[in-house]
Amino acid sequence: MKLQDDMLRVGVISQTHGIKGEVKVYPTTDDPTRFEVLENVYLRQVPQGMRGKVNDELVHLKIKGVKYFKQFVILKFDGIDNINDVEKYKGYELYVTREDAVPLEEGEYYIADLIGLKVIDEEEKEIGVLKDVLQTGANDVYVVKGNMDYGNKEILIPVIKDCILNVDLENKVVKVHLLKGLVD
């Protein structure tokens, strides 16, 4: 199976854990407990220093066990019972299909769906393109690459009701209100 646009990254294997085939996963999802209900993951190799030159072939594995250690999720895969069998997966990214993804509440969005959306103000004037989402704890922050009118600078917009007026995934647009001081 190959990586598809509708797949979501949920973690990265940082290292092995013990000798029984477990791995430490750095979760890239906002809810690490999601692994408790997850049955299938797809692993993709990302060679060190080779971002952008990755192989999109995926390795399908079934999750057999989930534990937690500090900021990591410890995963045990079905059929992998020793460190030698799992060592090769260090550095691999973990993906899930949208069908296996955690359902979203009203007003929630997958970060992968937001990246690349056009950002406009309340007068429909284009501000730039949403490049990243920072998860700060209190609220997320949209990182927008401003267009020439904004000096091609990065604009940080807090994801709060006062700033985010509408997210329209169908038309690929985020309408925002820029509070005073956000672009000074």
C-alpha positions in Angstrom: 0.0 0.0 0.0 1.2 3.5 -0.7 0.7 6.7 1.3 -2.5 8.4 0.4 -3.6 12.1 0.8 -6.4 11.1 3.1 -4.1 9.4 5.7 -3.1 11.2 8.9 0.2 11.0 10.7 -0.3 10.1 14.4 3.3 9.5 15.6 6.9 8.7 15.0 8.8 5.7 16.3 11.7 7.2 18.3 13.3 4.0 19.6 12.8 0.4 20.8 11.5 -0.2 24.3 12.8 -3.3 26.1 13.6 -6.6 24.4 10.1 -7.9 23.6 9.5 -5.9 20.4 7.9 -2.8 21.8 8.6 0.7 20.5 8.5 4.2 21.9 6.3 6.5 19.8 6.3 10.2 19.9 2.7 11.1 19.3 1.8 13.8 16.8 -1.8 13.7 17.6 -3.4 15.9 20.2 -4.9 12.9 22.0 -2.3 10.1 22.7 -5.0 8.0 24.3 -6.4 7.5 20.7 -3.9 4.6 20.4 -6.0 2.6 22.9 -8.8 2.2 20.4 -6.6 2.0 17.3 -6.2 -1.4 15.7 -4.2 -0.7 12.5 -1.3 1.6 11.7 0.7 2.1 8.6 4.5 2.8 8.9 6.5 4.9 6.5 10.2 5.1 6.4 11.7 8.5 6.5 15.5 8.3 5.9 17.6 10.5 8.2 18.3 13.8 6.5 16.2 12.9 3.5 12.9 14.7 4.1 11.1 15.1 0.8 12.9 12.0 -0.6 10.8 9.4 1.2 9.4 6.1 -0.1 5.6 6.2 0.1 5.4 2.4 0.5 3.8 1.6 3.8 4.1 -1.3 6.2 0.8 -2.4 7.7 0.9 -3.5 11.4 -1.8 -4.3 14.0 -1.5 -2.9 17.5 -1.5 -5.6 20.2 -0.8 -3.4 23.3 -0.5 0.2 24.4 1.2 1.7 27.5 2.5 5.1 28.4 5.9 6.4 29.5 6.4 10.1 30.1 5.5 11.9 26.8 5.7 8.6 24.8 3.2 5.9 23.8 4.7 2.4 24.1 3.3 0.2 21.3 3.4 -3.6 20.9 2.6 -4.9 17.4 1.0 -8.2 16.6 3.6 -10.8 15.5 6.7 -8.8 16.6 8.0 -10.3 19.8 11.7 -9.3 20.0 13.9 -6.3 19.7 15.6 -7.6 16.5 12.3 -7.6 14.6 11.3 -4.1 15.5 14.7 -2.3 15.5 14.4 -1.6 11.7 11.3 0.6 12.3 13.1 3.3 14.4 12.4 6.7 12.8 9.4 5.5 10.9 6.2 7.6 10.9 2.9 6.1 11.9 -0.2 6.8 9.8 -3.9 6.0 10.0 -6.7 6.1 7.5 -9.5 8.6 7.9 -11.8 5.8 8.7 -9.6 4.9 11.7 -9.1 8.5 12.8 -10.7 9.9 15.9 -14.0 11.5 15.0 -14.0 15.3 15.3 -16.3 17.5 17.3 -18.1 20.5 15.8 -15.5 23.2 14.9 -12.6 20.8 15.1 -10.4 20.1 12.1 -7.5 17.8 11.2 -4.3 19.9 10.9 -3.6 18.2 7.5 -6.8 19.6 6.2 -5.9 23.2 7.2 -2.4 23.4 5.7 -2.5 25.2 2.4 -5.8 27.0 3.0 -6.1 30.6 1.8 -6.5 33.0 4.7 -8.7 36.1 4.1 -9.9 39.0 6.3 -13.5 40.0 6.9 -13.5 42.2 3.8 -12.4 39.1 1.7 -8.9 40.6 1.2 -6.3 37.8 0.9 -3.8 37.8 3.8 -1.8 34.7 2.8 -1.7 30.9 3.2 -2.0 28.8 6.3 1.4 27.0 6.6 1.3 25.3 10.1 -0.7 25.0 13.3 1.1 25.4 16.6 -0.4 23.6 19.5 0.3 25.7 22.5 -1.9 24.2 25.2 -4.1 27.2 25.8 -5.3 27.4 22.2 -3.9 26.5 18.8 -2.1 29.2 16.7 -2.4 29.3 12.9 0.9 30.2 11.2 0.1 32.1 8.1 2.7 33.0 5.4 1.6 36.6 4.6 1.4 37.8 1.1 3.2 40.9 -0.3 0.8 43.2 1.4 2.0 41.8 4.7 5.7 41.9 3.7 5.7 38.1 3.0 6.1 37.7 6.8 4.8 35.0 9.1 1.6 36.0 10.9 0.6 34.1 14.0 -3.2 34.1 14.6 -4.6 32.6 17.8 -7.4 30.1 17.2 -10.0 31.9 19.3 -13.5 33.1 18.4 -12.4 36.7 18.2 -9.9 35.9 15.4 -11.2 32.8 13.5 -14.5 33.8 11.9 -15.0 30.8 9.6 -13.2 27.7 8.3 -14.5 26.6 4.9 -12.8 23.3 4.0 -14.9 22.9 0.9 -13.7 26.2 -0.6 -10.3 26.0 1.0 -10.6 29.3 2.9 -10.2 30.5 6.5 -11.8 33.9 7.3 -10.1 35.8 10.1 -10.2 39.0 12.0 -6.8 40.3 12.7 -6.7 41.8 16.2 -4.7 44.9 16.7 -1.1 44.1 17.2 -1.0 40.8 15.3 0.7 42.2 12.3 2.5 45.2 13.7 
